[in-house]
Amino acid sequence: MPRKISHVLITPEAYLSHEKAAQETRHEYIDGYVVAMAGGSIRHGKMITNIARLLGNHLVGKPCDVFSSDVKLKVESAFVKSFRYPDVMVSCEKNRTYDDMCESATVLVEVLSESTELTDRVYKSAEYGHVLKATNGEYLVIDPDHPVIEKRMWHGGRFEVVATYHSGDVIRLDSLKLDLAMDDLYPDEL
């Protein structure tokens, strides 16, 4: 389970200053609280690498970048202010304000783990929905242990699961004009 570090509210500026100085540990910021990032498994890391590689190969020569777990995403809405580290993020920002953070994204990906599943499915989904509304982007929630991926996006005025993919299926990312084969994401399952 991610461990809350701060027990008192801190400002976004104090968080960003602390995070820039932190060398060995990353933290997320959620409405004034700082939470340490959980470590991952080899299977989790392989899934992140697979999707980042496939997205990166598709985006060569295009004005978008792929980041995996090392660049923050700023989320700001009427409901929440947070800084998250998505497992994989595609950002097509033209003029970035920061060298370590994106303010918009087109595709966001979280690979589930036992300790982060609730956060990824509920809290991050709500936060990411605010970011992706502006780009009509997609959020993929990936189960690393079973070939199951949920695609969430804005549909009918709500941010919701619009498709669930299984072995043999092809994931369509309309925002990037890209089809991804499930079997390419889960090569160990074949």
JSON list of C-alpha atoms in Angstrom, two decimals:
[
{"chain": "A", "resi": 1, "resn": "MET", "atom": "CA", "xyz": [0.00, 0.00, 0.00]},
{"chain": "A", "resi": 2, "resn": "PRO", "atom": "CA", "xyz": [1.39, 3.47, -0.79]},
{"chain": "A", "resi": 3, "resn": "ARG", "atom": "CA", "xyz": [2.53, 5.10, 2.42]},
{"chain": "A", "resi": 4, "resn": "LYS", "atom": "CA", "xyz": [1.47, 8.64, 3.34]},
{"chain": "A", "resi": 5, "resn": "ILE", "atom": "CA", "xyz": [4.57, 10.65, 4.26]},
{"chain": "A", "resi": 6, "resn": "SER", "atom": "CA", "xyz": [3.10, 13.98, 5.32]},
{"chain": "A", "resi": 7, "resn": "HIS", "atom": "CA", "xyz": [0.55, 14.07, 8.10]},
{"chain": "A", "resi": 8, "resn": "VAL", "atom": "CA", "xyz": [0.01, 17.79, 7.71]},
{"chain": "A", "resi": 9, "resn": "LEU", "atom": "CA", "xyz": [-0.99, 19.61, 4.58]},
{"chain": "A", "resi": 10, "resn": "ILE", "atom": "CA", "xyz": [1.83, 21.11, 2.54]},
{"chain": "A", "resi": 11, "resn": "THR", "atom": "CA", "xyz": [1.71, 23.50, -0.37]},
{"chain": "A", "resi": 12, "resn": "PRO", "atom": "CA", "xyz": [2.28, 22.41, -3.96]},
{"chain": "A", "resi": 13, "resn": "GLU", "atom": "CA", "xyz": [5.37, 24.63, -4.04]},
{"chain": "A", "resi": 14, "resn": "ALA", "atom": "CA", "xyz": [6.87, 22.90, -0.97]},
{"chain": "A", "resi": 15, "resn": "TYR", "atom": "CA", "xyz": [6.15, 19.50, -2.53]},
{"chain": "A", "resi": 16, "resn": "LEU", "atom": "CA", "xyz": [7.77, 20.44, -5.85]},
{"chain": "A", "resi": 17, "resn": "SER", "atom": "CA", "xyz": [10.85, 21.80, -4.06]},
{"chain": "A", "resi": 18, "resn": "HIS", "atom": "CA", "xyz": [11.17, 18.62, -1.97]},
{"chain": "A", "resi": 19, "resn": "GLU", "atom": "CA", "xyz": [10.60, 16.33, -4.96]},
{"chain": "A", "resi": 20, "resn": "LYS", "atom": "CA", "xyz": [13.25, 18.11, -7.02]},
{"chain": "A", "resi": 21, "resn": "ALA", "atom": "CA", "xyz": [15.77, 17.53, -4.20]},
{"chain": "A", "resi": 22, "resn": "ALA", "atom": "CA", "xyz": [14.76, 13.89, -3.61]},
{"chain": "A", "resi": 23, "resn": "GLN", "atom": "CA", "xyz": [17.33, 11.60, -5.22]},
{"chain": "A", "resi": 24, "resn": "GLU", "atom": "CA", "xyz": [16.25, 8.06, -4.38]},
{"chain": "A", "resi": 25, "resn": "THR", "atom": "CA", "xyz": [12.51, 8.12, -3.71]},
{"chain": "A", "resi": 26, "resn": "ARG", "atom": "CA", "xyz": [9.61, 9.54, -5.68]},
{"chain": "A", "resi": 27, "resn": "HIS", "atom": "CA", "xyz": [6.45, 10.85, -4.09]},
{"chain": "A", "resi": 28, "resn": "GLU", "atom": "CA", "xyz": [3.04, 11.83, -5.40]},
{"chain": "A", "resi": 29, "resn": "TYR", "atom": "CA", "xyz": [1.09, 14.83, -4.12]},
{"chain": "A", "resi": 30, "resn": "ILE", "atom": "CA", "xyz": [-2.66, 14.62, -3.54]},
{"chain": "A", "resi": 31, "resn": "ASP", "atom": "CA", "xyz": [-4.44, 17.71, -2.23]},
{"chain": "A", "resi": 32, "resn": "GLY", "atom": "CA", "xyz": [-1.74, 18.66, 0.26]},
{"chain": "A", "resi": 33, "resn": "TYR", "atom": "CA", "xyz": [-0.57, 15.18, 1.27]},
{"chain": "A", "resi": 34, "resn": "VAL", "atom": "CA", "xyz": [2.63, 13.53, 0.09]},
{"chain": "A", "resi": 35, "resn": "VAL", "atom": "CA", "xyz": [2.57, 9.79, -0.62]},
{"chain": "A", "resi": 36, "resn": "ALA", "atom": "CA", "xyz": [5.63, 7.60, -1.24]},
{"chain": "A", "resi": 37, "resn": "MET", "atom": "CA", "xyz": [5.57, 5.59, -4.46]},
{"chain": "A", "resi": 38, "resn": "ALA", "atom": "CA", "xyz": [5.41, 1.82, -4.16]},
{"chain": "A", "resi": 39, "resn": "GLY", "atom": "CA", "xyz": [8.07, -0.36, -5.77]},
{"chain": "A", "resi": 40, "resn": "GLY", "atom": "CA", "xyz": [7.19, -2.64, -8.67]},
{"chain": "A", "resi": 41, "resn": "SER", "atom": "CA", "xyz": [7.78, -6.23, -9.73]},
{"chain": "A", "resi": 42, "resn": "ILE", "atom": "CA", "xyz": [9.70, -7.46, -12.76]},
{"chain": "A", "resi": 43, "resn": "ARG", "atom": "CA", "xyz": [6.41, -8.37, -14.46]},
{"chain": "A", "resi": 44, "resn": "HIS", "atom": "CA", "xyz": [5.07, -4.86, -13.74]},
{"chain": "A", "resi": 45, "resn": "GLY", "atom": "CA", "xyz": [8.26, -3.31, -15.14]},
{"chain": "A", "resi": 46, "resn": "LYS", "atom": "CA", "xyz": [8.17, -5.48, -18.27]},
{"chain": "A", "resi": 47, "resn": "MET", "atom": "CA", "xyz": [4.60, -4.41, -18.98]},
{"chain": "A", "resi": 48, "resn": "ILE", "atom": "CA", "xyz": [5.55, -0.73, -18.62]},
{"chain": "A", "resi": 49, "resn": "THR", "atom": "CA", "xyz": [8.52, -1.24, -20.94]},
{"chain": "A", "resi": 50, "resn": "ASN", "atom": "CA", "xyz": [6.42, -3.10, -23.54]},
{"chain": "A", "resi": 51, "resn": "ILE", "atom": "CA", "xyz": [3.75, -0.42, -23.81]},
{"chain": "A", "resi": 52, "resn": "ALA", "atom": "CA", "xyz": [6.26, 2.46, -23.71]},
{"chain": "A", "resi": 53, "resn": "ARG", "atom": "CA", "xyz": [8.27, 0.81, -26.51]},
{"chain": "A", "resi": 54, "resn": "LEU", "atom": "CA", "xyz": [5.22, 0.22, -28.71]},
{"chain": "A", "resi": 55, "resn": "LEU", "atom": "CA", "xyz": [3.94, 3.77, -28.19]},
{"chain": "A", "resi": 56, "resn": "GLY", "atom": "CA", "xyz": [7.42, 5.23, -28.72]},
{"chain": "A", "resi": 57, "resn": "ASN", "atom": "CA", "xyz": [7.97, 3.30, -31.96]},
{"chain": "A", "resi": 58, "resn": "HIS", "atom": "CA", "xyz": [4.66, 4.63, -33.30]},
{"chain": "A", "resi": 59, "resn": "LEU", "atom": "CA", "xyz": [5.46, 8.22, -32.33]},
{"chain": "A", "resi": 60, "resn": "VAL", "atom": "CA", "xyz": [8.91, 8.49, -33.93]},
{"chain": "A", "resi": 61, "resn": "GLY", "atom": "CA", "xyz": [8.94, 11.72, -35.94]},
{"chain": "A", "resi": 62, "resn": "LYS", "atom": "CA", "xyz": [5.64, 12.91, -34.43]},
{"chain": "A", "resi": 63, "resn": "PRO", "atom": "CA", "xyz": [5.26, 15.87, -32.05]},
{"chain": "A", "resi": 64, "resn": "CYS", "atom": "CA", "xyz": [4.50, 13.72, -28.99]},
{"chain": "A", "resi": 65, "resn": "ASP", "atom": "CA", "xyz": [6.73, 12.22, -26.31]},
{"chain": "A", "resi": 66, "resn": "VAL", "atom": "CA", "xyz": [6.44, 9.02, -24.28]},
{"chain": "A", "resi": 67, "resn": "PHE", "atom": "CA", "xyz": [7.49, 9.00, -20.64]},
{"chain": "A", "resi": 68, "resn": "SER", "atom": "CA", "xyz": [7.56, 6.04, -18.29]},
{"chain": "A", "resi": 69, "resn": "SER", "atom": "CA", "xyz": [7.27, 6.65, -14.56]},
{"chain": "A", "resi": 70, "resn": "ASP", "atom": "CA", "xyz": [9.88, 9.40, -14.34]},
{"chain": "A", "resi": 71, "resn": "VAL", "atom": "CA", "xyz": [7.95, 12.53, -15.34]},
{"chain": "A", "resi": 72, "resn": "LYS", "atom": "CA", "xyz": [5.19, 14.05, -13.23]},
{"chain": "A", "resi": 73, "resn": "LEU", "atom": "CA", "xyz": [1.72, 14.93, -14.48]},
{"chain": "A", "resi": 74, "resn": "LYS", "atom": "CA", "xyz": [0.10, 18.01, -12.97]},
{"chain": "A", "resi": 75, "resn": "VAL", "atom": "CA", "xyz": [-3.61, 17.50, -12.34]},
{"chain": "A", "resi": 76, "resn": "GLU", "atom": "CA", "xyz": [-5.65, 20.54, -11.45]},
{"chain": "A", "resi": 77, "resn": "SER", "atom": "CA", "xyz": [-9.42, 20.75, -11.33]},
{"chain": "A", "resi": 78, "resn": "ALA", "atom": "CA", "xyz": [-12.16, 22.15, -9.14]},
{"chain": "A", "resi": 79, "resn": "PHE", "atom": "CA", "xyz": [-11.98, 18.90, -7.16]},
{"chain": "A", "resi": 80, "resn": "VAL", "atom": "CA", "xyz": [-8.29, 18.10, -6.77]},
{"chain": "A", "resi": 81, "resn": "LYS", "atom": "CA", "xyz": [-4.76, 19.33, -7.18]},
{"chain": "A", "resi": 82, "resn": "SER", "atom": "CA", "xyz": [-2.24, 16.54, -7.52]},
{"chain": "A", "resi": 83, "resn": "PHE", "atom": "CA", "xyz": [1.06, 15.58, -9.05]},
{"chain": "A", "resi": 84, "resn": "ARG", "atom": "CA", "xyz": [1.17, 11.96, -10.25]},
{"chain": "A", "resi": 85, "resn": "TYR", "atom": "CA", "xyz": [3.76, 9.73, -11.90]},
{"chain": "A", "resi": 86, "resn": "PRO", "atom": "CA", "xyz": [1.81, 7.70, -14.48]},
{"chain": "A", "resi": 87, "resn": "ASP", "atom": "CA", "xyz": [3.43, 4.39, -15.38]},
{"chain": "A", "resi": 88, "resn": "VAL", "atom": "CA", "xyz": [3.36, 5.54, -19.02]},
{"chain": "A", "resi": 89, "resn": "MET", "atom": "CA", "xyz": [2.32, 8.92, -20.39]},
{"chain": "A", "resi": 90, "resn": "VAL", "atom": "CA", "xyz": [2.08, 10.31, -23.91]},
{"chain": "A", "resi": 91, "resn": "SER", "atom": "CA", "xyz": [2.18, 14.09, -23.94]},
{"chain": "A", "resi": 92, "resn": "CYS", "atom": "CA", "xyz": [1.83, 16.24, -27.04]},
{"chain": "A", "resi": 93, "resn": "GLU", "atom": "CA", "xyz": [2.36, 19.60, -25.32]},
{"chain": "A", "resi": 94, "resn": "LYS", "atom": "CA", "xyz": [3.78, 22.12, -27.73]},
{"chain": "A", "resi": 95, "resn": "ASN", "atom": "CA", "xyz": [5.40, 24.55, -25.27]},
{"chain": "A", "resi": 96, "resn": "ARG", "atom": "CA", "xyz": [6.31, 22.91, -21.98]},
{"chain": "A", "resi": 97, "resn": "THR", "atom": "CA", "xyz": [6.60, 25.15, -18.97]},
{"chain": "A", "resi": 98, "resn": "TYR", "atom": "CA", "xyz": [8.56, 22.61, -16.89]},
{"chain": "A", "resi": 99, "resn": "ASP", "atom": "CA", "xyz": [11.46, 20.26, -17.57]},
{"chain": "A", "resi": 100, "resn": "ASP", "atom": "CA", "xyz": [10.24, 17.58, -15.16]},
{"chain": "A", "resi": 101, "resn": "MET", "atom": "CA", "xyz": [6.46, 17.78, -15.46]},
{"chain": "A", "resi": 102, "resn": "CYS", "atom": "CA", "xyz": [3.68, 17.74, -18.05]},
{"chain": "A", "resi": 103, "resn": "GLU", "atom": "CA", "xyz": [0.46, 19.71, -17.74]},
{"chain": "A", "resi": 104, "resn": "SER", "atom": "CA", "xyz": [-1.46, 17.75, -20.37]},
{"chain": "A", "resi": 105, "resn": "ALA", "atom": "CA", "xyz": [-1.51, 14.22, -21.72]},
{"chain": "A", "resi": 106, "resn": "THR", "atom": "CA", "xyz": [-3.06, 12.31, -24.59]},
{"chain": "A", "resi": 107, "resn": "VAL", "atom": "CA", "xyz": [-2.64, 8.75, -23.30]},
{"chain": "A", "resi": 108, "resn": "LEU", "atom": "CA", "xyz": [-2.12, 7.67, -19.70]},
{"chain": "A", "resi": 109, "resn": "VAL", "atom": "CA", "xyz": [-1.35, 4.13, -18.59]},
{"chain": "A", "resi": 110, "resn": "GLU", "atom": "CA", "xyz": [-1.32, 2.51, -15.17]},
{"chain": "A", "resi": 111, "resn": "VAL", "atom": "CA", "xyz": [-0.21, -1.08, -14.65]},
{"chain": "A", "resi": 112, "resn": "LEU", "atom": "CA", "xyz": [-2.05, -2.55, -11.69]},
{"chain": "A", "resi": 113, "resn": "SER", "atom": "CA", "xyz": [-0.43, -4.00, -8.62]},
{"chain": "A", "resi": 114, "resn": "GLU", "atom": "CA", "xyz": [-2.07, -5.30, -5.48]},
{"chain": "A", "resi": 115, "resn": "SER", "atom": "CA", "xyz": [-1.12, -2.17, -3.54]},
{"chain": "A", "resi": 116, "resn": "THR", "atom": "CA", "xyz": [-2.22, 0.35, -6.20]},
{"chain": "A", "resi": 117, "resn": "GLU", "atom": "CA", "xyz": [-5.31, -1.21, -7.80]},
{"chain": "A", "resi": 118, "resn": "LEU", "atom": "CA", "xyz": [-7.87, 0.88, -5.89]},
{"chain": "A", "resi": 119, "resn": "THR", "atom": "CA", "xyz": [-5.93, 4.09, -6.49]},
{"chain": "A", "resi": 120, "resn": "ASP", "atom": "CA", "xyz": [-5.45, 3.33, -10.21]},
{"chain": "A", "resi": 121, "resn": "ARG", "atom": "CA", "xyz": [-9.06, 2.31, -10.86]},
{"chain": "A", "resi": 122, "resn": "VAL", "atom": "CA", "xyz": [-10.83, 4.96, -8.78]},
{"chain": "A", "resi": 123, "resn": "TYR", "atom": "CA", "xyz": [-8.78, 7.96, -7.69]},
{"chain": "A", "resi": 124, "resn": "LYS", "atom": "CA", "xyz": [-6.37, 8.25, -10.61]},
{"chain": "A", "resi": 125, "resn": "SER", "atom": "CA", "xyz": [-9.19, 7.51, -13.04]},
{"chain": "A", "resi": 126, "resn": "ALA", "atom": "CA", "xyz": [-11.16, 10.49, -11.72]},
{"chain": "A", "resi": 127, "resn": "GLU", "atom": "CA", "xyz": [-8.08, 12.74, -11.80]},
{"chain": "A", "resi": 128, "resn": "TYR", "atom": "CA", "xyz": [-6.89, 11.58, -15.22]},
{"chain": "A", "resi": 129, "resn": "GLY", "atom": "CA", "xyz": [-10.36, 12.13, -16.63]},
{"chain": "A", "resi": 130, "resn": "HIS", "atom": "CA", "xyz": [-9.95, 15.87, -16.03]},
{"chain": "A", "resi": 131, "resn": "VAL", "atom": "CA", "xyz": [-6.62, 15.92, -17.87]},
{"chain": "A", "resi": 132, "resn": "LEU", "atom": "CA", "xyz": [-7.77, 13.75, -20.78]},
{"chain": "A", "resi": 133, "resn": "LYS", "atom": "CA", "xyz": [-10.99, 15.68, -21.39]},
{"chain": "A", "resi": 134, "resn": "ALA", "atom": "CA", "xyz": [-9.01, 18.50, -23.01]},
{"chain": "A", "resi": 135, "resn": "THR", "atom": "CA", "xyz": [-7.23, 16.16, -25.45]},
{"chain": "A", "resi": 136, "resn": "ASN", "atom": "CA", "xyz": [-10.01, 13.59, -25.95]},
{"chain": "A", "resi": 137, "resn": "GLY", "atom": "CA", "xyz": [-7.40, 11.10, -24.78]},
{"chain": "A", "resi": 138, "resn": "GLU", "atom": "CA", "xyz": [-7.45, 7.59, -23.38]},
{"chain": "A", "resi": 139, "resn": "TYR", "atom": "CA", "xyz": [-6.54, 5.98, -20.07]},
{"chain": "A", "resi": 140, "resn": "LEU", "atom": "CA", "xyz": [-5.45, 2.33, -20.12]},
{"chain": "A", "resi": 141, "resn": "VAL", "atom": "CA", "xyz": [-5.64, 0.25, -16.93]},
{"chain": "A", "resi": 142, "resn": "ILE", "atom": "CA", "xyz": [-3.51, -2.86, -17.43]},
{"chain": "A", "resi": 143, "resn": "ASP", "atom": "CA", "xyz": [-3.58, -6.09, -15.45]},
{"chain": "A", "resi": 144, "resn": "PRO", "atom": "CA", "xyz": [-0.01, -7.45, -15.66]},
{"chain": "A", "resi": 145, "resn": "ASP", "atom": "CA", "xyz": [-0.97, -10.95, -14.49]},
{"chain": "A", "resi": 146, "resn": "HIS", "atom": "CA", "xyz": [-3.84, -11.62, -16.90]},
{"chain": "A", "resi": 147, "resn": "PRO", "atom": "CA", "xyz": [-4.34, -10.33, -20.46]},
{"chain": "A", "resi": 148, "resn": "VAL", "atom": "CA", "xyz": [-7.02, -7.78, -19.57]},
{"chain": "A", "resi": 149, "resn": "ILE", "atom": "CA", "xyz": [-6.88, -4.06, -20.38]},
{"chain": "A", "resi": 150, "resn": "GLU", "atom": "CA", "xyz": [-9.61, -1.48, -19.77]},
{"chain": "A", "resi": 151, "resn": "LYS", "atom": "CA", "xyz": [-9.77, 1.64, -21.90]},
{"chain": "A", "resi": 152, "resn": "ARG", "atom": "CA", "xyz": [-11.39, 4.66, -20.25]},
{"chain": "A", "resi": 153, "resn": "MET", "atom": "CA", "xyz": [-12.30, 7.90, -21.94]},
{"chain": "A", "resi": 154, "resn": "TRP", "atom": "CA", "xyz": [-15.00, 10.56, -22.07]},
{"chain": "A", "resi": 155, "resn": "HIS", "atom": "CA", "xyz": [-18.24, 9.13, -23.40]},
{"chain": "A", "resi": 156, "resn": "GLY", "atom": "CA", "xyz": [-21.71, 10.61, -23.06]},
{"chain": "A", "resi": 157, "resn": "GLY", "atom": "CA", "xyz": [-20.52, 13.31, -20.65]},
{"chain": "A", "resi": 158, "resn": "ARG", "atom": "CA", "xyz": [-18.78, 10.82, -18.32]},
{"chain": "A", "resi": 159, "resn": "PHE", "atom": "CA", "xyz": [-15.28, 9.42, -17.99]},
{"chain": "A", "resi": 160, "resn": "GLU", "atom": "CA", "xyz": [-15.86, 5.68, -18.08]},
{"chain": "A", "resi": 161, "resn": "VAL", "atom": "CA", "xyz": [-14.70, 2.27, -19.28]},
{"chain": "A", "resi": 162, "resn": "VAL", "atom": "CA", "xyz": [-15.53, 2.20, -22.99]},
{"chain": "A", "resi": 163, "resn": "ALA", "atom": "CA", "xyz": [-13.82, -1.10, -23.89]},
{"chain": "A", "resi": 164, "resn": "THR", "atom": "CA", "xyz": [-12.24, -4.13, -22.25]},
{"chain": "A", "resi": 165, "resn": "TYR", "atom": "CA", "xyz": [-9.65, -6.09, -24.21]},
{"chain": "A", "resi": 166, "resn": "HIS", "atom": "CA", "xyz": [-8.49, -9.72, -23.86]},
{"chain": "A", "resi": 167, "resn": "SER", "atom": "CA", "xyz": [-6.03, -12.08, -25.61]},
{"chain": "A", "resi": 168, "resn": "GLY", "atom": "CA", "xyz": [-6.23, -11.80, -29.38]},
{"chain": "A", "resi": 169, "resn": "ASP", "atom": "CA", "xyz": [-7.93, -8.39, -29.31]},
{"chain": "A", "resi": 170, "resn": "VAL", "atom": "CA", "xyz": [-6.59, -5.17, -30.82]},
{"chain": "A", "resi": 171, "resn": "ILE", "atom": "CA", "xyz": [-6.63, -1.98, -28.74]},
{"chain": "A", "resi": 172, "resn": "ARG", "atom": "CA", "xyz": [-7.55, 1.10, -30.76]},
{"chain": "A", "resi": 173, "resn": "LEU", "atom": "CA", "xyz": [-6.06, 4.38, -29.50]},
{"chain": "A", "resi": 174, "resn": "ASP", "atom": "CA", "xyz": [-8.00, 6.92, -31.55]},
{"chain": "A", "resi": 175, "resn": "SER", "atom": "CA", "xyz": [-6.06, 9.86, -30.11]},
{"chain": "A", "resi": 176, "resn": "LEU", "atom": "CA", "xyz": [-2.84, 8.48, -31.62]},
{"chain": "A", "resi": 177, "resn": "LYS", "atom": "CA", "xyz": [-4.35, 6.66, -34.62]},
{"chain": "A", "resi": 178, "resn": "LEU", "atom": "CA", "xyz": [-2.73, 3.47, -33.35]},
{"chain": "A", "resi": 179, "resn": "ASP", "atom": "CA", "xyz": [-3.78, -0.16, -33.06]},
{"chain": "A", "resi": 180, "resn": "LEU", "atom": "CA", "xyz": [-1.98, -2.27, -30.46]},
{"chain": "A", "resi": 181, "resn": "ALA", "atom": "CA", "xyz": [-2.22, -6.06, -30.46]},
{"chain": "A", "resi": 182, "resn": "MET", "atom": "CA", "xyz": [-2.83, -7.50, -27.02]},
{"chain": "A", "resi": 183, "resn": "ASP", "atom": "CA", "xyz": [-0.46, -10.33, -27.92]},
{"chain": "A", "resi": 184, "resn": "ASP", "atom": "CA", "xyz": [2.35, -7.78, -28.40]},
{"chain": "A", "resi": 185, "resn": "LEU", "atom": "CA", "xyz": [1.76, -6.43, -24.91]},
{"chain": "A", "resi": 186, "resn": "TYR", "atom": "CA", "xyz": [1.63, -9.87, -23.28]},
{"chain": "A", "resi": 187, "resn": "PRO", "atom": "CA", "xyz": [4.30, -11.87, -25.16]},
{"chain": "A", "resi": 188, "resn": "ASP", "atom": "CA", "xyz": [4.87, -14.17, -22.16]},
{"chain": "A", "resi": 189, "resn": "GLU", "atom": "CA", "xyz": [1.23, -15.27, -22.31]},
{"chain": "A", "resi": 190, "resn": "LEU", "atom": "CA", "xyz": [1.57, -16.88, -25.74]}
]
